[in-house]
Amino acid sequence: MKFNKQKSPQAEKEFGGTLGATCIPVFLPLTVLYLLCVCRSPVASVLQWPPVLPPTAQLWDPLAPVLILGWMALQSFFYLLPMGKVSEGMVLKDGSRLKYPINGFHALCITAVLLTLSLWLGMPLGYLFELLLPLAVCAIGVSFLLSLYLYISSFWAPHHALAQGGNTGNPLYDFFMGRELNPRIGSFDLKYFCELRPGLIGWVVINFGMLMKEVELRDSASLAMILVNGFQLLYVADALWNEEAVLTTMDIVHDGFGFMLVFGDLAWVPFTYSLQAAFLVVHPQSLSPLGATAIVTLNVCILHLNICAGYYIFRKSNSQKNQFRRDPTHPSVSKLETIATATGKRLLVSGWWGLVRHPNYLGDLLMALAWSLPCGFNHLLPYFYVVYFTVLLIHREARDERHCRAKYGLAWDSYCRRVPYRIFPYIY
Ligand SMILES: NC(=O)C1=CN([C@@H]2O[C@H](COP(=O)(O)OP(=O)(O)OC[C@H]3O[C@@H](n4cnc5c(N)ncnc54)[C@H](OP(=O)(O)O)[C@@H]3O)[C@@H](O)[C@H]2O)C=CC1
Ligand SMILES: CC(C)CCC[C@@H](C)[C@H]1CC=C2C3=C(CC[C@@]21C)[C@@]1(C)CC[C@H](O)C(C)(C)[C@@H]1CC3
């Protein structure tokens, strides 16, 4: 294959352009390490001054690279096992469709069996708490190395395989955004694998390690820890159960695979999304009988908020769009009102997508809140996820809006007139 230095015409750079693409890869890895340090400090205040810094000895453990590389190899092995069905992705620029194995849920189940086995063999899973910092350091290192490999190897990809946004010719920006849309080694799809396997399953394993640490320290797991583990396990199991739906998301259809997604998948998700569980290890929620009743009542409400409202909206809207994009004639979506676009694709203007322009973000945000509430109201840290996620989704919605306006032009404008709110009905 020949060396490809062609650039795509690029209207506007995203994430703050070259400056953002230079600063984010420095700032976000440091943020992960900082948050992990704060969450285990007694005060656990993100606003603490001077900031809590870890002694260098706490950043490294020779076991960490073994665990990280072993984990990636194990999940790659599960990915390659001939289990589950094979599904096709969306149509690519050259008219072809890639094939993807749908066996993520199998991988989660086998991982659960292995975890149970390791517990039975007496492996100290609670030790993951002590290893969090060195593991995060290694995951960050792997993210940089993989992104570098992806950037270099993308020069051998054909032009039609490049993502629209990540080949501007500016090395820092392209390294960050990702040049190639679907980089593969043979039939192994690196982006699809990283999006759903090592980081997402790693997140629930870390959570479980935190639960075991709590059991080690206090002989039993707290209600708050069980709720956080349960909610987040539901989220991950749902993502893997509905794995096929990820093939119509922005990450897979539009974004290149560069540092932003590699780091997001391999380091950011497992180590910041598990902060609530890590926080609870050091900051148990002590409850008076009155407090316990209030928390239990609150948790029943949270359970409703999480499962009945947030989860329902999130799942139904994602599945509706996925079904519509795969087969608009399917009985579950064929009766929905749509508008035509010049590209031949139609846009849903009724059902969930007629409520707001991103109903899936609304459901996801409701769930995010439900994950933090069991950690009480005395600290900001457990609410980090809610704050970050709100910013991420508002920014993501704006990015998607720009892409859709460029793709669908006038049809998108009439969709916006029909459905004026972006995420929160009557608010935003
Ligand atoms: N937990 C986490 O950290 C994160 C979770 N998420 C979740 O991932 C899920 C997927 O999100 P994301 O990939 O951002 O975006 P979406 O799955 O919403 O995909 C956006 C795309 O959907 C299509 N679309 C938009 N409006 C319509 C419509 N009215 N009718 C038909 N198709 C439409 C467009 O693509 P086209 O027309 O080309 O098909 C658009 O580009 C969400 O639930 C989100 O909450 C996202 C980011 C982080
Ligand atoms: C650190 C960066 C600035 C931002 C990184 C963003 C990433 C962490 C997220 C981008 C889109 C994501 C999705 C999920 C996880 C987080 C990232 C990678 C997702 C796999 C979570 C589970 C959901 O059910 C989903 C719909 C499959 C999600 C898809 C998008």
Short mmCIF file of C-alpha atoms and ligand atoms in Angstrom, two decimals:
data_model
loop_
_atom_site.label_atom_id
_atom_site.label_comp_id
_atom_site.label_asym_id
_atom_site.label_seq_id
_atom_site.Cartn_x
_atom_site.Cartn_y
_atom_site.Cartn_z
CA MET A 1 0.00 0.00 0.00
CA LYS A 2 1.30 3.47 -0.77
CA PHE A 3 2.19 6.29 1.63
CA ASN A 4 -0.79 8.70 1.84
CA LYS A 5 -0.15 12.34 2.77
CA GLN A 6 -3.35 13.73 1.23
CA LYS A 7 -5.30 16.24 3.33
CA SER A 8 -9.06 16.68 3.53
CA PRO A 9 -10.55 20.13 3.05
CA GLN A 10 -11.26 21.20 6.62
CA ALA A 11 -13.69 23.94 7.50
CA GLU A 12 -13.15 24.39 11.20
CA LYS A 13 -10.94 22.74 13.79
CA GLU A 14 -12.64 21.36 16.91
CA PHE A 15 -11.58 21.09 20.61
CA GLY A 16 -9.83 24.49 20.51
CA GLY A 17 -7.79 23.64 17.39
CA THR A 18 -4.03 23.12 17.65
CA LEU A 19 -3.84 24.76 21.09
CA GLY A 20 -6.52 22.44 22.49
CA ALA A 21 -4.95 19.42 20.83
CA THR A 22 -1.60 20.32 22.44
CA CYS A 23 -2.89 21.13 25.93
CA ILE A 24 -5.55 18.42 26.37
CA PRO A 25 -3.11 15.46 26.13
CA VAL A 26 -1.06 17.06 28.94
CA PHE A 27 -3.89 18.36 31.07
CA LEU A 28 -6.30 15.38 31.05
CA PRO A 29 -3.80 12.65 32.06
CA LEU A 30 -2.69 14.90 34.96
CA THR A 31 -6.36 15.40 35.87
CA VAL A 32 -6.87 11.62 36.10
CA LEU A 33 -3.91 11.27 38.48
CA TYR A 34 -4.95 14.32 40.49
CA LEU A 35 -8.53 13.08 40.94
CA LEU A 36 -7.30 9.66 42.06
CA CYS A 37 -5.08 11.33 44.68
CA VAL A 38 -7.85 13.65 45.88
CA CYS A 39 -10.34 10.84 46.21
CA ARG A 40 -8.13 8.90 48.63
CA SER A 41 -7.10 11.95 50.68
CA PRO A 42 -8.99 12.45 53.98
CA VAL A 43 -10.40 15.85 52.96
CA ALA A 44 -11.22 14.73 49.40
CA SER A 45 -11.61 18.32 48.28
CA VAL A 46 -11.00 19.18 44.62
CA LEU A 47 -10.49 22.79 45.69
CA GLN A 48 -7.83 21.99 48.32
CA TRP A 49 -4.75 24.25 48.26
CA PRO A 50 -1.91 23.33 47.99
CA PRO A 51 -3.18 20.42 45.85
CA VAL A 52 -2.58 16.84 46.96
CA LEU A 53 0.34 15.39 45.02
CA PRO A 54 1.36 11.75 45.16
CA PRO A 55 4.87 10.74 46.24
CA THR A 56 6.60 9.41 43.07
CA ALA A 57 6.92 5.96 44.66
CA GLN A 58 3.11 5.69 44.62
CA LEU A 59 2.98 6.21 40.87
CA TRP A 60 4.83 3.08 39.89
CA ASP A 61 4.42 -0.62 40.60
CA PRO A 62 5.98 -3.32 38.36
CA LEU A 63 2.72 -5.28 38.63
CA ALA A 64 0.79 -2.50 36.88
CA PRO A 65 2.17 -2.92 33.30
CA VAL A 66 1.76 -6.69 33.62
CA LEU A 67 -1.89 -6.28 34.61
CA ILE A 68 -2.66 -3.65 31.95
CA LEU A 69 -1.03 -5.58 29.09
CA GLY A 70 -2.44 -8.91 30.35
CA TRP A 71 -5.92 -7.34 30.52
CA MET A 72 -5.69 -5.96 26.97
CA ALA A 73 -4.47 -9.35 25.71
CA LEU A 74 -7.27 -11.21 27.54
CA GLN A 75 -9.99 -8.93 26.16
CA SER A 76 -8.47 -9.14 22.64
CA PHE A 77 -8.61 -12.93 22.96
CA PHE A 78 -12.33 -12.81 23.91
CA TYR A 79 -12.96 -10.43 20.97
CA LEU A 80 -11.42 -12.93 18.57
CA LEU A 81 -13.32 -15.96 19.90
CA PRO A 82 -15.94 -17.15 17.41
CA MET A 83 -18.93 -16.42 19.69
CA GLY A 84 -22.07 -14.38 18.92
CA LYS A 85 -23.15 -12.98 15.58
CA VAL A 86 -21.31 -10.78 13.10
CA SER A 87 -22.92 -7.47 12.17
CA GLU A 88 -22.30 -4.89 9.46
CA GLY A 89 -21.49 -1.25 10.16
CA MET A 90 -22.84 1.77 8.28
CA VAL A 91 -21.96 2.30 4.60
CA LEU A 92 -18.48 3.83 4.18
CA LYS A 93 -17.28 6.47 1.68
CA ASP A 94 -16.25 3.78 -0.82
CA GLY A 95 -19.67 2.11 -0.56
CA SER A 96 -18.38 -0.87 1.46
CA ARG A 97 -19.49 -2.02 4.94
CA LEU A 98 -17.18 -3.42 7.62
CA LYS A 99 -18.03 -6.51 9.64
CA TYR A 100 -17.95 -6.47 13.46
CA PRO A 101 -18.18 -9.35 15.96
CA ILE A 102 -21.06 -8.84 18.42
CA ASN A 103 -19.64 -10.74 21.39
CA GLY A 104 -19.00 -8.03 24.00
CA PHE A 105 -21.65 -9.37 26.36
CA HIS A 106 -20.04 -12.82 26.14
CA ALA A 107 -16.71 -11.17 27.05
CA LEU A 108 -18.35 -9.55 30.10
CA CYS A 109 -19.83 -12.88 31.23
CA ILE A 110 -16.54 -14.77 30.83
CA THR A 111 -14.78 -11.97 32.73
CA ALA A 112 -17.37 -12.33 35.54
CA VAL A 113 -16.73 -16.10 35.70
CA LEU A 114 -12.96 -15.50 35.87
CA LEU A 115 -13.43 -12.92 38.64
CA THR A 116 -15.56 -15.33 40.66
CA LEU A 117 -12.92 -18.01 40.16
CA SER A 118 -10.14 -15.68 41.28
CA LEU A 119 -12.13 -14.75 44.40
CA TRP A 120 -12.62 -18.43 45.16
CA LEU A 121 -8.87 -18.96 44.77
CA GLY A 122 -8.37 -16.20 47.36
CA MET A 123 -6.95 -13.51 45.07
CA PRO A 124 -6.95 -10.16 46.91
CA LEU A 125 -9.07 -8.10 44.49
CA GLY A 126 -9.20 -5.28 47.05
CA TYR A 127 -5.51 -4.68 46.26
CA LEU A 128 -6.72 -2.90 43.09
CA PHE A 129 -7.35 0.08 45.37
CA GLU A 130 -3.62 0.36 46.19
CA LEU A 131 -2.76 -0.17 42.52
CA LEU A 132 -5.09 2.50 41.08
CA LEU A 133 -2.40 5.16 40.56
CA PRO A 134 0.23 2.89 38.91
CA LEU A 135 -2.48 1.28 36.77
CA ALA A 136 -3.66 4.70 35.61
CA VAL A 137 -0.05 5.74 34.82
CA CYS A 138 0.36 2.61 32.66
CA ALA A 139 -3.01 3.06 30.92
CA ILE A 140 -2.00 6.64 30.07
CA GLY A 141 1.35 5.36 28.72
CA VAL A 142 -0.42 2.72 26.59
CA SER A 143 -2.79 5.43 25.27
CA PHE A 144 0.13 7.58 24.09
CA LEU A 145 1.89 4.62 22.46
CA LEU A 146 -1.25 3.35 20.72
CA SER A 147 -2.14 6.85 19.47
CA LEU A 148 1.37 7.24 18.07
CA TYR A 149 1.09 3.89 16.30
CA LEU A 150 -2.32 4.90 14.89
CA TYR A 151 -1.02 8.26 13.69
CA ILE A 152 1.99 6.72 11.92
CA SER A 153 0.14 3.74 10.45
CA SER A 154 -2.63 6.02 9.09
CA PHE A 155 -0.21 7.27 6.41
CA TRP A 156 -0.47 3.86 4.75
CA ALA A 157 -4.29 3.91 4.73
CA PRO A 158 -6.12 4.71 1.47
CA HIS A 159 -7.58 8.22 1.28
CA HIS A 160 -11.21 7.04 1.49
CA ALA A 161 -10.39 5.36 4.86
CA LEU A 162 -9.48 8.68 6.53
CA ALA A 163 -11.85 10.51 8.90
CA GLN A 164 -13.18 13.86 7.79
CA GLY A 165 -11.95 15.81 10.78
CA GLY A 166 -8.51 14.39 11.52
CA ASN A 167 -6.35 14.89 8.48
CA THR A 168 -5.58 18.57 8.32
CA GLY A 169 -1.83 18.14 7.88
CA ASN A 170 -1.16 19.56 11.37
CA PRO A 171 0.57 16.65 13.20
CA LEU A 172 -0.52 17.65 16.73
CA TYR A 173 -4.14 18.17 15.78
CA ASP A 174 -4.32 15.02 13.65
CA PHE A 175 -2.63 12.95 16.38
CA PHE A 176 -5.33 14.17 18.78
CA MET A 177 -8.39 13.79 16.51
CA GLY A 178 -7.25 10.63 14.70
CA ARG A 179 -6.56 10.42 10.96
CA GLU A 180 -8.03 7.04 10.18
CA LEU A 181 -11.73 6.29 10.69
CA ASN A 182 -11.64 2.53 11.26
CA PRO A 183 -8.03 1.39 11.78
CA ARG A 184 -7.73 -2.38 11.69
CA ILE A 185 -5.06 -5.04 12.04
CA GLY A 186 -6.44 -7.71 9.73
CA SER A 187 -10.08 -8.02 10.76
CA PHE A 188 -9.38 -6.70 14.31
CA ASP A 189 -11.05 -3.30 14.57
CA LEU A 190 -9.02 -1.23 17.04
CA LYS A 191 -11.58 1.56 17.62
CA TYR A 192 -14.59 -0.71 18.07
CA PHE A 193 -12.57 -2.97 20.40
CA CYS A 194 -11.28 -0.11 22.59
CA GLU A 195 -14.65 1.68 22.72
CA LEU A 196 -16.44 -1.18 24.47
CA ARG A 197 -14.06 -3.76 25.90
CA PRO A 198 -10.90 -3.03 27.93
CA GLY A 199 -11.99 0.31 29.43
CA LEU A 200 -15.68 -0.33 29.94
CA ILE A 201 -15.28 -3.84 31.40
CA GLY A 202 -12.18 -2.59 33.25
CA TRP A 203 -14.33 0.09 34.90
CA VAL A 204 -16.71 -2.47 36.47
CA VAL A 205 -13.78 -4.67 37.53
CA ILE A 206 -12.20 -1.67 39.29
CA ASN A 207 -15.56 -0.92 40.94
CA PHE A 208 -15.75 -4.50 42.15
CA GLY A 209 -12.18 -4.23 43.47
CA MET A 210 -13.28 -1.16 45.49
CA LEU A 211 -16.22 -3.12 46.89
CA MET A 212 -13.86 -5.92 47.94
CA LYS A 213 -11.54 -3.36 49.57
CA GLU A 214 -14.50 -2.08 51.57
CA VAL A 215 -15.33 -5.63 52.66
CA GLU A 216 -11.66 -6.06 53.71
CA LEU A 217 -11.72 -2.84 55.75
CA ARG A 218 -15.20 -2.97 57.25
CA ASP A 219 -16.28 -6.61 56.89
CA SER A 220 -19.21 -5.82 54.62
CA ALA A 221 -20.10 -3.72 51.61
CA SER A 222 -22.10 -0.54 52.27
CA LEU A 223 -25.46 0.18 50.67
CA ALA A 224 -23.93 3.14 48.82
CA MET A 225 -21.15 0.95 47.39
CA ILE A 226 -23.63 -1.73 46.32
CA LEU A 227 -25.83 0.87 44.60
CA VAL A 228 -22.91 2.50 42.77
CA ASN A 229 -21.62 -0.92 41.65
CA GLY A 230 -25.12 -2.02 40.61
CA PHE A 231 -26.01 1.13 38.63
CA GLN A 232 -22.72 1.23 36.78
CA LEU A 233 -22.74 -2.51 36.08
CA LEU A 234 -26.21 -2.06 34.57
CA TYR A 235 -24.85 0.71 32.32
CA VAL A 236 -21.90 -1.37 31.11
CA ALA A 237 -23.92 -4.58 30.70
CA ASP A 238 -26.50 -2.60 28.73
CA ALA A 239 -23.82 -1.14 26.43
CA LEU A 240 -22.47 -4.63 25.72
CA TRP A 241 -25.89 -6.25 25.39
CA ASN A 242 -26.78 -3.56 22.81
CA GLU A 243 -23.31 -3.57 21.29
CA GLU A 244 -24.62 -3.38 17.74
CA ALA A 245 -26.09 0.08 18.47
CA VAL A 246 -22.60 1.53 18.98
CA LEU A 247 -22.09 1.12 15.21
CA THR A 248 -24.41 4.09 14.55
CA THR A 249 -22.87 6.43 17.17
CA MET A 250 -20.75 9.49 16.35
CA ASP A 251 -17.52 7.85 17.53
CA ILE A 252 -17.77 4.96 15.09
CA VAL A 253 -19.47 6.71 12.16
CA HIS A 254 -17.71 10.06 12.22
CA ASP A 255 -14.67 10.46 14.48
CA GLY A 256 -11.17 9.27 13.64
CA PHE A 257 -9.35 7.06 16.13
CA GLY A 258 -6.75 9.31 17.72
CA PHE A 259 -5.53 10.28 21.18
CA MET A 260 -8.91 11.75 22.20
CA LEU A 261 -10.77 8.46 21.86
CA VAL A 262 -7.86 6.15 22.72
CA PHE A 263 -7.18 7.97 25.98
CA GLY A 264 -10.93 8.37 26.64
CA ASP A 265 -11.52 4.65 26.19
CA LEU A 266 -8.44 3.23 27.90
CA ALA A 267 -7.63 5.67 30.71
CA TRP A 268 -10.37 8.27 31.24
CA VAL A 269 -13.34 5.89 31.41
CA PRO A 270 -11.93 3.21 33.75
CA PHE A 271 -10.13 5.56 36.13
CA THR A 272 -12.46 8.57 36.40
CA TYR A 273 -15.80 6.80 35.98
CA SER A 274 -14.88 4.58 38.96
CA LEU A 275 -14.14 7.57 41.22
CA GLN A 276 -17.38 7.22 43.20
CA ALA A 277 -16.52 3.66 44.23
CA ALA A 278 -12.91 4.63 45.10
CA PHE A 279 -14.23 7.60 47.08
CA LEU A 280 -16.55 5.39 49.12
CA VAL A 281 -13.63 3.18 50.22
CA VAL A 282 -12.05 6.09 52.11
CA HIS A 283 -15.22 8.05 52.87
CA PRO A 284 -17.92 5.65 54.06
CA GLN A 285 -21.33 7.22 54.47
CA SER A 286 -22.02 6.84 58.20
CA LEU A 287 -25.73 6.82 58.87
CA SER A 288 -27.87 7.59 61.90
CA PRO A 289 -31.22 5.69 61.99
CA LEU A 290 -32.91 8.84 60.65
CA GLY A 291 -30.20 9.31 58.02
CA ALA A 292 -30.47 5.66 57.05
CA THR A 293 -34.22 5.98 56.52
CA ALA A 294 -33.71 9.15 54.48
CA ILE A 295 -30.99 7.51 52.37
CA VAL A 296 -33.03 4.36 51.83
CA THR A 297 -36.05 6.47 50.78
CA LEU A 298 -33.79 8.56 48.59
CA ASN A 299 -32.26 5.46 47.09
CA VAL A 300 -35.69 4.08 46.22
CA CYS A 301 -36.29 7.38 44.39
CA ILE A 302 -32.84 7.14 42.80
CA LEU A 303 -33.63 3.61 41.70
CA HIS A 304 -36.77 4.93 40.01
CA LEU A 305 -34.90 7.89 38.55
CA ASN A 306 -32.17 5.59 37.30
CA ILE A 307 -34.04 2.61 36.00
CA CYS A 308 -37.45 4.01 35.18
CA ALA A 309 -36.58 7.44 33.83
CA GLY A 310 -32.90 7.82 32.89
CA TYR A 311 -32.23 4.32 31.71
CA TYR A 312 -35.56 4.02 29.89
CA ILE A 313 -35.10 7.25 27.91
CA PHE A 314 -31.43 6.46 27.18
CA ARG A 315 -32.05 2.91 25.94
CA LYS A 316 -35.29 3.51 24.03
CA SER A 317 -33.98 6.55 22.15
CA ASN A 318 -30.63 4.95 21.25
CA SER A 319 -32.35 1.77 20.05
CA GLN A 320 -34.97 3.72 18.09
CA LYS A 321 -32.32 5.67 16.16
CA ASN A 322 -30.20 2.55 15.62
CA GLN A 323 -33.19 0.58 14.30
CA PHE A 324 -34.20 3.47 12.04
CA ARG A 325 -30.71 3.86 10.57
CA ARG A 326 -30.40 0.10 9.97
CA ASP A 327 -33.88 -0.57 8.61
CA PRO A 328 -36.38 2.33 8.34
CA THR A 329 -39.07 -0.13 7.21
CA HIS A 330 -38.95 -2.11 10.48
CA PRO A 331 -42.45 -2.14 12.10
CA SER A 332 -41.13 -0.49 15.31
CA VAL A 333 -40.04 2.66 13.43
CA SER A 334 -41.87 2.61 10.10
CA LYS A 335 -44.88 4.57 11.45
CA LEU A 336 -42.74 7.42 12.85
CA GLU A 337 -42.89 10.78 11.15
CA THR A 338 -39.70 11.71 9.27
CA ILE A 339 -38.35 14.41 7.00
CA ALA A 340 -36.36 13.78 3.85
CA THR A 341 -32.83 15.14 3.35
CA ALA A 342 -30.88 15.73 0.15
CA THR A 343 -28.53 12.83 1.03
CA GLY A 344 -31.35 10.29 0.71
CA LYS A 345 -31.28 9.61 4.48
CA ARG A 346 -34.32 10.68 6.51
CA LEU A 347 -34.46 12.33 9.94
CA LEU A 348 -36.88 11.23 12.66
CA VAL A 349 -39.10 14.08 13.86
CA SER A 350 -41.46 12.12 16.08
CA GLY A 351 -41.01 9.48 18.80
CA TRP A 352 -38.06 10.11 21.12
CA TRP A 353 -36.28 12.21 18.48
CA GLY A 354 -39.29 14.51 18.30
CA LEU A 355 -39.10 15.28 22.05
CA VAL A 356 -35.64 16.89 21.98
CA ARG A 357 -32.82 16.65 19.44
CA HIS A 358 -30.73 14.47 21.77
CA PRO A 359 -33.07 12.40 23.96
CA ASN A 360 -30.29 9.84 24.50
CA TYR A 361 -28.14 12.52 26.21
CA LEU A 362 -31.05 13.47 28.49
CA GLY A 363 -31.43 9.87 29.72
CA ASP A 364 -27.69 9.48 30.16
CA LEU A 365 -27.48 12.64 32.27
CA LEU A 366 -30.31 11.52 34.56
CA MET A 367 -28.43 8.28 35.16
CA ALA A 368 -25.20 10.19 35.85
CA LEU A 369 -26.92 12.05 38.68
CA ALA A 370 -28.26 8.82 40.11
CA TRP A 371 -24.72 7.40 40.33
CA SER A 372 -23.50 10.25 42.53
CA LEU A 373 -26.39 10.63 44.97
CA PRO A 374 -25.52 7.51 47.03
CA CYS A 375 -22.21 9.21 47.94
CA GLY A 376 -24.02 11.86 49.98
CA PHE A 377 -23.81 15.64 49.80
CA ASN A 378 -20.69 16.49 51.82
CA HIS A 379 -18.18 16.31 48.96
CA LEU A 380 -17.99 17.62 45.42
CA LEU A 381 -15.75 14.84 44.14
CA PRO A 382 -18.47 12.17 43.60
CA TYR A 383 -20.32 14.77 41.50
CA PHE A 384 -17.30 15.23 39.23
CA TYR A 385 -18.83 12.80 36.74
CA VAL A 386 -22.12 14.74 36.54
CA VAL A 387 -20.33 18.05 35.97
CA TYR A 388 -17.85 16.66 33.43
CA PHE A 389 -20.57 14.71 31.63
CA THR A 390 -22.85 17.74 31.33
CA VAL A 391 -19.98 19.73 29.78
CA LEU A 392 -19.02 16.80 27.51
CA LEU A 393 -22.56 16.26 26.24
CA ILE A 394 -23.30 19.96 25.68
CA HIS A 395 -20.05 20.24 23.70
CA ARG A 396 -20.79 16.96 21.89
CA GLU A 397 -24.27 18.11 20.98
CA ALA A 398 -22.82 21.31 19.48
CA ARG A 399 -20.29 19.26 17.46
CA ASP A 400 -23.00 16.90 16.21
CA GLU A 401 -25.21 19.85 15.31
CA ARG A 402 -22.39 21.30 13.15
CA HIS A 403 -21.81 17.96 11.40
CA CYS A 404 -25.54 17.44 10.80
CA ARG A 405 -26.05 20.97 9.48
CA ALA A 406 -23.15 20.44 7.07
CA LYS A 407 -24.58 17.05 6.04
CA TYR A 408 -28.28 17.83 5.84
CA GLY A 409 -28.42 21.64 5.27
CA LEU A 410 -32.00 22.94 4.99
CA ALA A 411 -33.52 19.66 6.19
CA TRP A 412 -31.58 20.02 9.45
CA ASP A 413 -32.85 23.59 9.87
CA SER A 414 -36.43 22.42 9.48
CA TYR A 415 -35.77 19.62 12.01
CA CYS A 416 -34.51 22.28 14.44
CA ARG A 417 -37.66 24.32 13.89
CA ARG A 418 -39.85 21.24 14.48
CA VAL A 419 -37.85 20.16 17.55
CA PRO A 420 -36.47 23.38 19.08
CA TYR A 421 -34.88 21.97 22.26
CA ARG A 422 -31.50 20.25 22.18
CA ILE A 423 -31.31 18.14 25.37
CA PHE A 424 -33.66 19.39 28.11
CA PRO A 425 -37.30 19.92 27.05
CA TYR A 426 -38.35 23.58 27.43
CA ILE A 427 -34.96 24.51 28.95
CA TYR A 428 -32.09 23.94 26.50
N1 LIG B 1 -20.91 7.65 29.14
C1 LIG B 1 -20.19 8.42 28.35
O1 LIG B 1 -19.11 8.86 28.70
C2 LIG B 1 -20.72 8.82 27.03
C3 LIG B 1 -21.91 8.35 26.59
N2 LIG B 1 -22.40 8.75 25.39
C4 LIG B 1 -23.69 8.20 24.98
O2 LIG B 1 -23.53 7.54 23.77
C5 LIG B 1 -24.76 7.56 23.06
C6 LIG B 1 -24.48 7.90 21.63
O3 LIG B 1 -24.13 9.28 21.53
P1 LIG B 1 -23.43 10.01 20.29
O4 LIG B 1 -22.58 9.07 19.55
O5 LIG B 1 -22.81 11.26 20.82
O6 LIG B 1 -24.61 10.52 19.38
P2 LIG B 1 -25.86 9.83 18.73
O7 LIG B 1 -25.93 8.37 18.91
O8 LIG B 1 -27.02 10.63 19.17
O9 LIG B 1 -25.56 10.05 17.21
C7 LIG B 1 -25.72 11.29 16.58
C8 LIG B 1 -26.09 10.97 15.14
O10 LIG B 1 -27.42 10.46 15.08
C9 LIG B 1 -28.02 10.83 13.83
N3 LIG B 1 -29.22 11.59 14.14
C10 LIG B 1 -29.33 12.75 14.84
N4 LIG B 1 -30.61 13.15 14.90
C11 LIG B 1 -31.33 12.23 14.22
C12 LIG B 1 -32.71 12.11 13.91
N5 LIG B 1 -33.60 13.00 14.30
N6 LIG B 1 -33.11 11.03 13.19
C13 LIG B 1 -32.21 10.10 12.77
N7 LIG B 1 -30.88 10.18 13.03
C14 LIG B 1 -30.45 11.24 13.74
C15 LIG B 1 -26.99 11.68 13.11
O11 LIG B 1 -26.14 10.82 12.32
P3 LIG B 1 -26.57 10.22 10.87
O12 LIG B 1 -27.72 11.03 10.39
O13 LIG B 1 -25.36 10.35 10.05
O14 LIG B 1 -26.95 8.80 11.13
C16 LIG B 1 -26.12 12.20 14.23
O15 LIG B 1 -24.83 12.54 13.79
C17 LIG B 1 -25.66 8.56 23.79
O16 LIG B 1 -26.62 7.90 24.56
C18 LIG B 1 -24.72 9.29 24.72
O17 LIG B 1 -25.39 9.72 25.87
C19 LIG B 1 -21.73 9.63 24.59
C20 LIG B 1 -20.53 10.13 25.00
C21 LIG B 1 -19.92 9.78 26.25
C1 LIG B 2 -11.30 12.71 27.44
C2 LIG B 2 -11.87 13.29 26.21
C3 LIG B 2 -11.85 14.78 26.13
C4 LIG B 2 -13.27 12.84 25.99
C5 LIG B 2 -13.35 11.35 25.89
C6 LIG B 2 -14.73 10.94 25.61
C7 LIG B 2 -14.91 9.44 25.79
C8 LIG B 2 -14.61 9.09 27.22
C9 LIG B 2 -16.35 9.09 25.42
C10 LIG B 2 -16.69 9.48 23.97
C11 LIG B 2 -17.86 8.65 23.64
C12 LIG B 2 -17.94 7.61 24.51
C13 LIG B 2 -18.96 6.62 24.56
C14 LIG B 2 -19.03 5.73 25.62
C15 LIG B 2 -17.99 5.77 26.68
C16 LIG B 2 -17.27 7.10 26.78
C17 LIG B 2 -16.77 7.60 25.44
C18 LIG B 2 -15.67 6.69 24.91
C19 LIG B 2 -20.02 4.56 25.65
C20 LIG B 2 -19.20 3.37 25.17
C21 LIG B 2 -20.53 4.31 27.07
C22 LIG B 2 -21.60 3.22 27.11
C23 LIG B 2 -22.81 3.64 26.27
O1 LIG B 2 -23.86 2.70 26.34
C24 LIG B 2 -22.42 3.88 24.80
C25 LIG B 2 -23.65 4.45 24.09
C26 LIG B 2 -22.09 2.57 24.11
C27 LIG B 2 -21.26 4.92 24.78
C28 LIG B 2 -20.79 5.31 23.38
C29 LIG B 2 -20.00 6.60 23.47
#
